[in-house]
Amino acid sequence: METNSNKRLEIIGNSWDQVLNEEINKPYFGELLSFLNAEEEKFTIYPPRGSVFNAFKWTPMENVKVVIVGQDPYHGAGQAMGASFSVQPSAKVPPSLVNIFKELHTDLNLPIPENGDLSQWGHQGVLLLNAVLTVRAGEANSHQGKGWENFTDTVIKILSKQGGIVFILWGNFAKKKEELIDLNRNFVIKSSHPSPFSASYGFFGSRPFSKTNEYLEQIQKTPIDWDLTKGEQK
């Protein structure tokens, strides 16, 4: 993924590079890179540059079956890994992800994973898409409104046109993305956010994992194996 910036983001290395080439050459994206360069001179930014596009690296465009929309990366050291809700295997599982795992267990009777690395989902076609792909250490939402939303909204629109995709929207922020999705060609699952503050108001019991697989099977796509413990690092 080439840019005109002196300090570029990493090339994704798959079909996304060609699909998003026009987007990254728009003026706003150059301004975004300039902002990130300036931020890195003064602050620690998460995730590291080489991990910013991990979700796209794990899930090439033609493989996307499911999109789970998040807000922005975790802002603590050793957490963010470039994919929504996913944390590095060595990190403590965050409260929202604890609740996701609880619902996974209730929905499909799967064991609770010991760590929060969701890359196995990504490799099966689950695009773990944050609306904002970077954050300043210790300051949640600090990179909102700097251009990332334009980029990720474009990704959602591209996938919506492709059709046959499950969009999982947890919480009010994610639900706003529904207006970007062709509801006649895709399947949207909405509920409250898995945060401890809202999980009891519609997230628990929403069965997003089984509903996703039911839809995928209806359109003759291979369902997701949501069991993260099969390849779990010990």
C-alpha atoms as a printed R data frame, in Angstrom:
    type eleno elety resid chain resno       x       y      z
1   ATOM     1    CA   MET     A     1   0.000   0.000  0.000
2   ATOM     2    CA   GLU     A     2   2.091   2.898 -1.298
3   ATOM     3    CA   THR     A     3   1.671   6.494 -0.149
4   ATOM     4    CA   ASN     A     4   3.502   9.734 -0.723
5   ATOM     5    CA   SER     A     5   4.369  10.105  2.946
6   ATOM     6    CA   ASN     A     6   7.989   9.892  4.067
7   ATOM     7    CA   LYS     A     7   6.873   7.519  6.789
8   ATOM     8    CA   ARG     A     8   4.402   5.084  5.309
9   ATOM     9    CA   LEU     A     9   2.047   2.610  6.830
10  ATOM    10    CA   GLU     A    10   2.853  -1.002  6.089
11  ATOM    11    CA   ILE     A    11   1.754  -2.564  2.820
12  ATOM    12    CA   ILE     A    12  -1.119  -4.952  3.512
13  ATOM    13    CA   GLY     A    13   0.150  -7.497  1.029
14  ATOM    14    CA   ASN     A    14  -3.104  -8.857 -0.384
15  ATOM    15    CA   SER     A    15  -6.140  -7.834 -2.446
16  ATOM    16    CA   TRP     A    16  -6.899  -4.878 -0.171
17  ATOM    17    CA   ASP     A    17  -3.908  -2.984 -1.554
18  ATOM    18    CA   GLN     A    18  -5.444  -2.728 -5.016
19  ATOM    19    CA   VAL     A    19  -8.988  -2.203 -3.737
20  ATOM    20    CA   LEU     A    20  -7.966   0.675 -1.450
21  ATOM    21    CA   ASN     A    21  -5.289   2.229 -3.661
22  ATOM    22    CA   GLU     A    22  -7.564   5.059 -4.776
23  ATOM    23    CA   GLU     A    23  -8.620   5.771 -1.194
24  ATOM    24    CA   ILE     A    24  -5.094   6.085  0.207
25  ATOM    25    CA   ASN     A    25  -4.174   8.551 -2.523
26  ATOM    26    CA   LYS     A    26  -6.927  10.975 -1.547
27  ATOM    27    CA   PRO     A    27  -5.832  14.195  0.195
28  ATOM    28    CA   TYR     A    28  -7.431  13.289  3.525
29  ATOM    29    CA   PHE     A    29  -5.307  10.154  3.816
30  ATOM    30    CA   GLY     A    30  -2.098  12.102  3.293
31  ATOM    31    CA   GLU     A    31  -3.251  14.486  6.028
32  ATOM    32    CA   LEU     A    32  -3.956  11.499  8.270
33  ATOM    33    CA   LEU     A    33  -0.428  10.173  7.770
34  ATOM    34    CA   SER     A    34   1.037  13.598  8.522
35  ATOM    35    CA   PHE     A    35  -1.001  13.680 11.724
36  ATOM    36    CA   LEU     A    36   0.253  10.212 12.722
37  ATOM    37    CA   ASN     A    37   3.855  11.189 12.037
38  ATOM    38    CA   ALA     A    38   3.472  14.266 14.235
39  ATOM    39    CA   GLU     A    39   1.785  12.236 16.978
40  ATOM    40    CA   GLU     A    40   4.590   9.680 17.023
41  ATOM    41    CA   GLU     A    41   7.158  12.391 17.611
42  ATOM    42    CA   LYS     A    42   5.484  13.255 20.926
43  ATOM    43    CA   PHE     A    43   3.470  10.231 22.045
44  ATOM    44    CA   THR     A    44   3.305   6.458 21.985
45  ATOM    45    CA   ILE     A    45   0.751   5.276 19.453
46  ATOM    46    CA   TYR     A    46  -1.077   1.935 19.439
47  ATOM    47    CA   PRO     A    47  -0.948  -0.426 17.686
48  ATOM    48    CA   PRO     A    48   2.603  -0.275 16.260
49  ATOM    49    CA   ARG     A    49   2.744   0.762 12.596
50  ATOM    50    CA   GLY     A    50   3.360  -2.776 11.423
51  ATOM    51    CA   SER     A    51   0.149  -3.958 13.087
52  ATOM    52    CA   VAL     A    52  -2.257  -1.171 12.096
53  ATOM    53    CA   PHE     A    53  -3.691  -3.175  9.196
54  ATOM    54    CA   ASN     A    54  -3.604  -6.630 10.809
55  ATOM    55    CA   ALA     A    55  -7.349  -7.139 10.367
56  ATOM    56    CA   PHE     A    56  -6.939  -6.623  6.618
57  ATOM    57    CA   LYS     A    57  -3.859  -8.868  6.499
58  ATOM    58    CA   TRP     A    58  -5.732 -11.678  8.217
59  ATOM    59    CA   THR     A    59  -8.827 -11.312  6.020
60  ATOM    60    CA   PRO     A    60  -8.340 -10.491  2.317
61  ATOM    61    CA   MET     A    61 -11.358  -8.809  0.755
62  ATOM    62    CA   GLU     A    62 -12.496 -11.867 -1.205
63  ATOM    63    CA   ASN     A    63 -12.498 -13.939  2.000
64  ATOM    64    CA   VAL     A    64 -14.678 -11.616  4.084
65  ATOM    65    CA   LYS     A    65 -17.845 -13.301  5.340
66  ATOM    66    CA   VAL     A    66 -18.407 -11.352  8.555
67  ATOM    67    CA   VAL     A    67 -17.540  -7.843  9.761
68  ATOM    68    CA   ILE     A    68 -17.432  -7.063 13.489
69  ATOM    69    CA   VAL     A    69 -17.327  -3.289 13.896
70  ATOM    70    CA   GLY     A    70 -15.440  -1.766 16.813
71  ATOM    71    CA   GLN     A    71 -14.679   1.839 17.733
72  ATOM    72    CA   ASP     A    72 -10.938   2.311 18.213
73  ATOM    73    CA   PRO     A    73  -7.932   0.301 19.466
74  ATOM    74    CA   TYR     A    74  -7.209  -0.500 23.086
75  ATOM    75    CA   HIS     A    75  -4.986   2.234 24.493
76  ATOM    76    CA   GLY     A    76  -3.030   0.232 27.094
77  ATOM    77    CA   ALA     A    77   0.479  -1.153 26.609
78  ATOM    78    CA   GLY     A    78   0.620  -4.646 25.104
79  ATOM    79    CA   GLN     A    79  -3.065  -4.778 24.164
80  ATOM    80    CA   ALA     A    80  -3.906  -3.509 20.666
81  ATOM    81    CA   MET     A    81  -3.099  -5.781 17.758
82  ATOM    82    CA   GLY     A    82  -4.804  -4.066 14.837
83  ATOM    83    CA   ALA     A    83  -8.196  -5.784 15.021
84  ATOM    84    CA   SER     A    84 -11.430  -4.902 16.795
85  ATOM    85    CA   PHE     A    85 -11.874  -6.462 20.254
86  ATOM    86    CA   SER     A    86  -8.736  -8.618 19.829
87  ATOM    87    CA   VAL     A    87  -5.777  -8.344 22.202
88  ATOM    88    CA   GLN     A    88  -2.318  -9.848 22.200
89  ATOM    89    CA   PRO     A    89  -2.161 -13.336 23.756
90  ATOM    90    CA   SER     A    90  -0.081 -12.047 26.679
91  ATOM    91    CA   ALA     A    91  -2.628  -9.337 27.593
92  ATOM    92    CA   LYS     A    92  -5.361  -9.671 30.174
93  ATOM    93    CA   VAL     A    93  -8.706 -10.222 28.460
94  ATOM    94    CA   PRO     A    94 -10.612  -6.881 28.590
95  ATOM    95    CA   PRO     A    95 -14.094  -6.758 30.171
96  ATOM    96    CA   SER     A    96 -15.982  -6.392 26.875
97  ATOM    97    CA   LEU     A    97 -14.185  -9.387 25.416
98  ATOM    98    CA   VAL     A    98 -14.879 -11.375 28.593
99  ATOM    99    CA   ASN     A    99 -18.561 -10.765 27.921
100 ATOM   100    CA   ILE     A   100 -18.184 -11.714 24.253
101 ATOM   101    CA   PHE     A   101 -16.689 -15.010 25.391
102 ATOM   102    CA   LYS     A   102 -19.545 -15.509 27.874
103 ATOM   103    CA   GLU     A   103 -22.087 -15.037 25.079
104 ATOM   104    CA   LEU     A   104 -20.073 -17.354 22.851
105 ATOM   105    CA   HIS     A   105 -20.303 -20.024 25.529
106 ATOM   106    CA   THR     A   106 -24.028 -19.480 26.066
107 ATOM   107    CA   ASP     A   107 -24.784 -19.345 22.347
108 ATOM   108    CA   LEU     A   108 -22.737 -22.296 21.072
109 ATOM   109    CA   ASN     A   109 -21.640 -24.035 24.298
110 ATOM   110    CA   LEU     A   110 -17.990 -23.415 23.420
111 ATOM   111    CA   PRO     A   111 -15.215 -23.284 26.019
112 ATOM   112    CA   ILE     A   112 -14.005 -19.904 27.246
113 ATOM   113    CA   PRO     A   113 -10.632 -19.051 25.641
114 ATOM   114    CA   GLU     A   114  -7.673 -18.374 27.894
115 ATOM   115    CA   ASN     A   115  -6.533 -15.338 25.900
116 ATOM   116    CA   GLY     A   116  -8.068 -12.644 23.728
117 ATOM   117    CA   ASP     A   117  -6.305 -13.228 20.417
118 ATOM   118    CA   LEU     A   118  -9.071 -13.370 17.789
119 ATOM   119    CA   SER     A   119  -6.807 -13.904 14.787
120 ATOM   120    CA   GLN     A   120  -8.300 -17.378 14.217
121 ATOM   121    CA   TRP     A   121 -11.591 -15.685 13.416
122 ATOM   122    CA   GLY     A   122  -9.838 -13.314 11.041
123 ATOM   123    CA   HIS     A   123  -8.225 -16.133  9.109
124 ATOM   124    CA   GLN     A   124 -11.671 -17.681  8.583
125 ATOM   125    CA   GLY     A   125 -13.224 -14.562  7.081
126 ATOM   126    CA   VAL     A   126 -14.207 -12.413 10.065
127 ATOM   127    CA   LEU     A   127 -12.964  -8.859  9.419
128 ATOM   128    CA   LEU     A   128 -12.383  -7.304 12.842
129 ATOM   129    CA   LEU     A   129 -12.802  -3.684 11.767
130 ATOM   130    CA   ASN     A   130 -12.306  -0.752 14.100
131 ATOM   131    CA   ALA     A   131 -13.699   2.536 12.786
132 ATOM   132    CA   VAL     A   132 -10.472   4.242 13.908
133 ATOM   133    CA   LEU     A   133  -7.268   2.261 13.482
134 ATOM   134    CA   THR     A   134  -4.863   4.062 15.834
135 ATOM   135    CA   VAL     A   135  -4.927   5.682 19.281
136 ATOM   136    CA   ARG     A   136  -2.642   7.653 21.567
137 ATOM   137    CA   ALA     A   137  -1.433   5.646 24.567
138 ATOM   138    CA   GLY     A   138  -3.716   6.097 27.545
139 ATOM   139    CA   GLU     A   139  -6.244   8.280 25.701
140 ATOM   140    CA   ALA     A   140  -9.281   6.494 24.284
141 ATOM   141    CA   ASN     A   141 -10.795   8.004 21.137
142 ATOM   142    CA   SER     A   142  -7.836  10.380 20.751
143 ATOM   143    CA   HIS     A   143  -7.558   9.754 16.995
144 ATOM   144    CA   GLN     A   144 -11.226  10.128 16.175
145 ATOM   145    CA   GLY     A   145 -12.074  12.659 13.493
146 ATOM   146    CA   LYS     A   146  -8.624  12.583 11.900
147 ATOM   147    CA   GLY     A   147  -9.573  10.656  8.758
148 ATOM   148    CA   TRP     A   148  -9.728   7.020  9.719
149 ATOM   149    CA   GLU     A   149 -13.526   7.045  9.659
150 ATOM   150    CA   ASN     A   150 -13.509   8.058  5.978
151 ATOM   151    CA   PHE     A   151 -11.242   5.109  5.244
152 ATOM   152    CA   THR     A   152 -13.160   2.476  7.196
153 ATOM   153    CA   ASP     A   153 -16.557   3.738  6.015
154 ATOM   154    CA   THR     A   154 -15.287   3.170  2.480
155 ATOM   155    CA   VAL     A   155 -14.323  -0.388  3.439
156 ATOM   156    CA   ILE     A   156 -17.849  -1.035  4.725
157 ATOM   157    CA   LYS     A   157 -19.388   0.377  1.532
158 ATOM   158    CA   ILE     A   158 -17.131  -1.778 -0.657
159 ATOM   159    CA   LEU     A   159 -18.042  -4.915  1.262
160 ATOM   160    CA   SER     A   160 -21.733  -4.016  1.250
161 ATOM   161    CA   LYS     A   161 -21.677  -3.877 -2.554
162 ATOM   162    CA   GLN     A   162 -19.994  -7.277 -2.601
163 ATOM   163    CA   GLY     A   163 -23.009  -8.674 -0.720
164 ATOM   164    CA   GLY     A   164 -23.580 -11.854  1.235
165 ATOM   165    CA   ILE     A   165 -21.829 -10.536  4.344
166 ATOM   166    CA   VAL     A   166 -22.877 -10.516  8.001
167 ATOM   167    CA   PHE     A   167 -22.305  -7.157  9.694
168 ATOM   168    CA   ILE     A   168 -22.257  -7.400 13.497
169 ATOM   169    CA   LEU     A   169 -22.955  -4.020 15.096
170 ATOM   170    CA   TRP     A   170 -22.585  -3.859 18.867
171 ATOM   171    CA   GLY     A   171 -23.542  -0.601 20.585
172 ATOM   172    CA   ASN     A   172 -24.807   2.748 19.362
173 ATOM   173    CA   PHE     A   173 -21.545   3.738 17.667
174 ATOM   174    CA   ALA     A   174 -21.476   0.611 15.512
175 ATOM   175    CA   LYS     A   175 -25.214   0.747 14.809
176 ATOM   176    CA   LYS     A   176 -24.717   4.072 13.015
177 ATOM   177    CA   LYS     A   177 -22.778   2.174 10.350
178 ATOM   178    CA   GLU     A   178 -25.982   0.437  9.266
179 ATOM   179    CA   GLU     A   179 -26.759   3.369  6.980
180 ATOM   180    CA   LEU     A   180 -23.704   2.380  4.888
181 ATOM   181    CA   ILE     A   181 -24.952  -1.180  4.349
182 ATOM   182    CA   ASP     A   182 -27.275  -2.511  1.640
183 ATOM   183    CA   LEU     A   183 -29.744  -4.421  3.795
184 ATOM   184    CA   ASN     A   184 -31.166  -6.245  0.785
185 ATOM   185    CA   ARG     A   185 -27.840  -7.885 -0.010
186 ATOM   186    CA   ASN     A   186 -26.370  -8.432  3.460
187 ATOM   187    CA   PHE     A   187 -27.398  -9.522  6.950
188 ATOM   188    CA   VAL     A   188 -27.080  -7.162  9.929
189 ATOM   189    CA   ILE     A   189 -27.003  -8.289 13.563
190 ATOM   190    CA   LYS     A   190 -27.459  -5.502 16.135
191 ATOM   191    CA   SER     A   191 -27.457  -5.414 19.910
192 ATOM   192    CA   SER     A   192 -26.175  -3.406 22.825
193 ATOM   193    CA   HIS     A   193 -22.403  -3.274 23.354
194 ATOM   194    CA   PRO     A   194 -20.695  -6.116 25.259
195 ATOM   195    CA   SER     A   195 -19.296  -3.592 27.730
196 ATOM   196    CA   PRO     A   196 -20.124  -4.388 31.386
197 ATOM   197    CA   PHE     A   197 -22.181  -1.185 31.411
198 ATOM   198    CA   SER     A   198 -24.550  -2.357 28.659
199 ATOM   199    CA   ALA     A   199 -24.177  -6.103 28.078
200 ATOM   200    CA   SER     A   200 -27.207  -6.917 30.235
201 ATOM   201    CA   TYR     A   201 -29.408  -4.643 28.103
202 ATOM   202    CA   GLY     A   202 -29.569  -6.786 24.982
203 ATOM   203    CA   PHE     A   203 -26.128  -8.212 24.280
204 ATOM   204    CA   PHE     A   204 -26.440 -11.266 26.505
205 ATOM   205    CA   GLY     A   205 -28.820 -13.658 24.833
206 ATOM   206    CA   SER     A   206 -28.521 -12.054 21.383
207 ATOM   207    CA   ARG     A   207 -26.862 -15.199 19.931
208 ATOM   208    CA   PRO     A   208 -24.800 -13.403 17.250
209 ATOM   209    CA   PHE     A   209 -22.532 -16.364 16.559
210 ATOM   210    CA   SER     A   210 -25.216 -18.936 15.796
211 ATOM   211    CA   LYS     A   211 -27.238 -16.356 13.823
212 ATOM   212    CA   THR     A   212 -24.175 -15.586 11.722
213 ATOM   213    CA   ASN     A   213 -23.621 -19.237 10.878
214 ATOM   214    CA   GLU     A   214 -27.290 -19.804 10.092
215 ATOM   215    CA   TYR     A   215 -27.153 -17.008  7.517
216 ATOM   216    CA   LEU     A   216 -23.876 -18.213  6.018
217 ATOM   217    CA   GLU     A   217 -25.287 -21.696  5.611
218 ATOM   218    CA   GLN     A   218 -28.421 -20.277  3.970
219 ATOM   219    CA   ILE     A   219 -26.284 -18.631  1.278
220 ATOM   220    CA   GLN     A   220 -24.098 -21.738  0.849
221 ATOM   221    CA   LYS     A   221 -21.020 -20.355  2.590
222 ATOM   222    CA   THR     A   222 -18.918 -22.314  5.072
223 ATOM   223    CA   PRO     A   223 -19.850 -21.267  8.627
224 ATOM   224    CA   ILE     A   224 -17.290 -19.866 11.048
225 ATOM   225    CA   ASP     A   225 -15.705 -22.193 13.581
226 ATOM   226    CA   TRP     A   226 -15.904 -19.814 16.532
227 ATOM   227    CA   ASP     A   227 -13.960 -22.110 18.884
228 ATOM   228    CA   LEU     A   228 -10.777 -20.206 19.715
229 ATOM   229    CA   THR     A   229  -9.385 -22.861 22.023
230 ATOM   230    CA   LYS     A   230  -8.384 -25.275 19.255
231 ATOM   231    CA   GLY     A   231  -5.217 -23.409 18.404
232 ATOM   232    CA   GLU     A   232  -4.787 -21.589 21.685
233 ATOM   233    CA   GLN     A   233  -1.284 -20.665 22.744
234 ATOM   234    CA   LYS     A   234  -0.447 -22.199 26.091
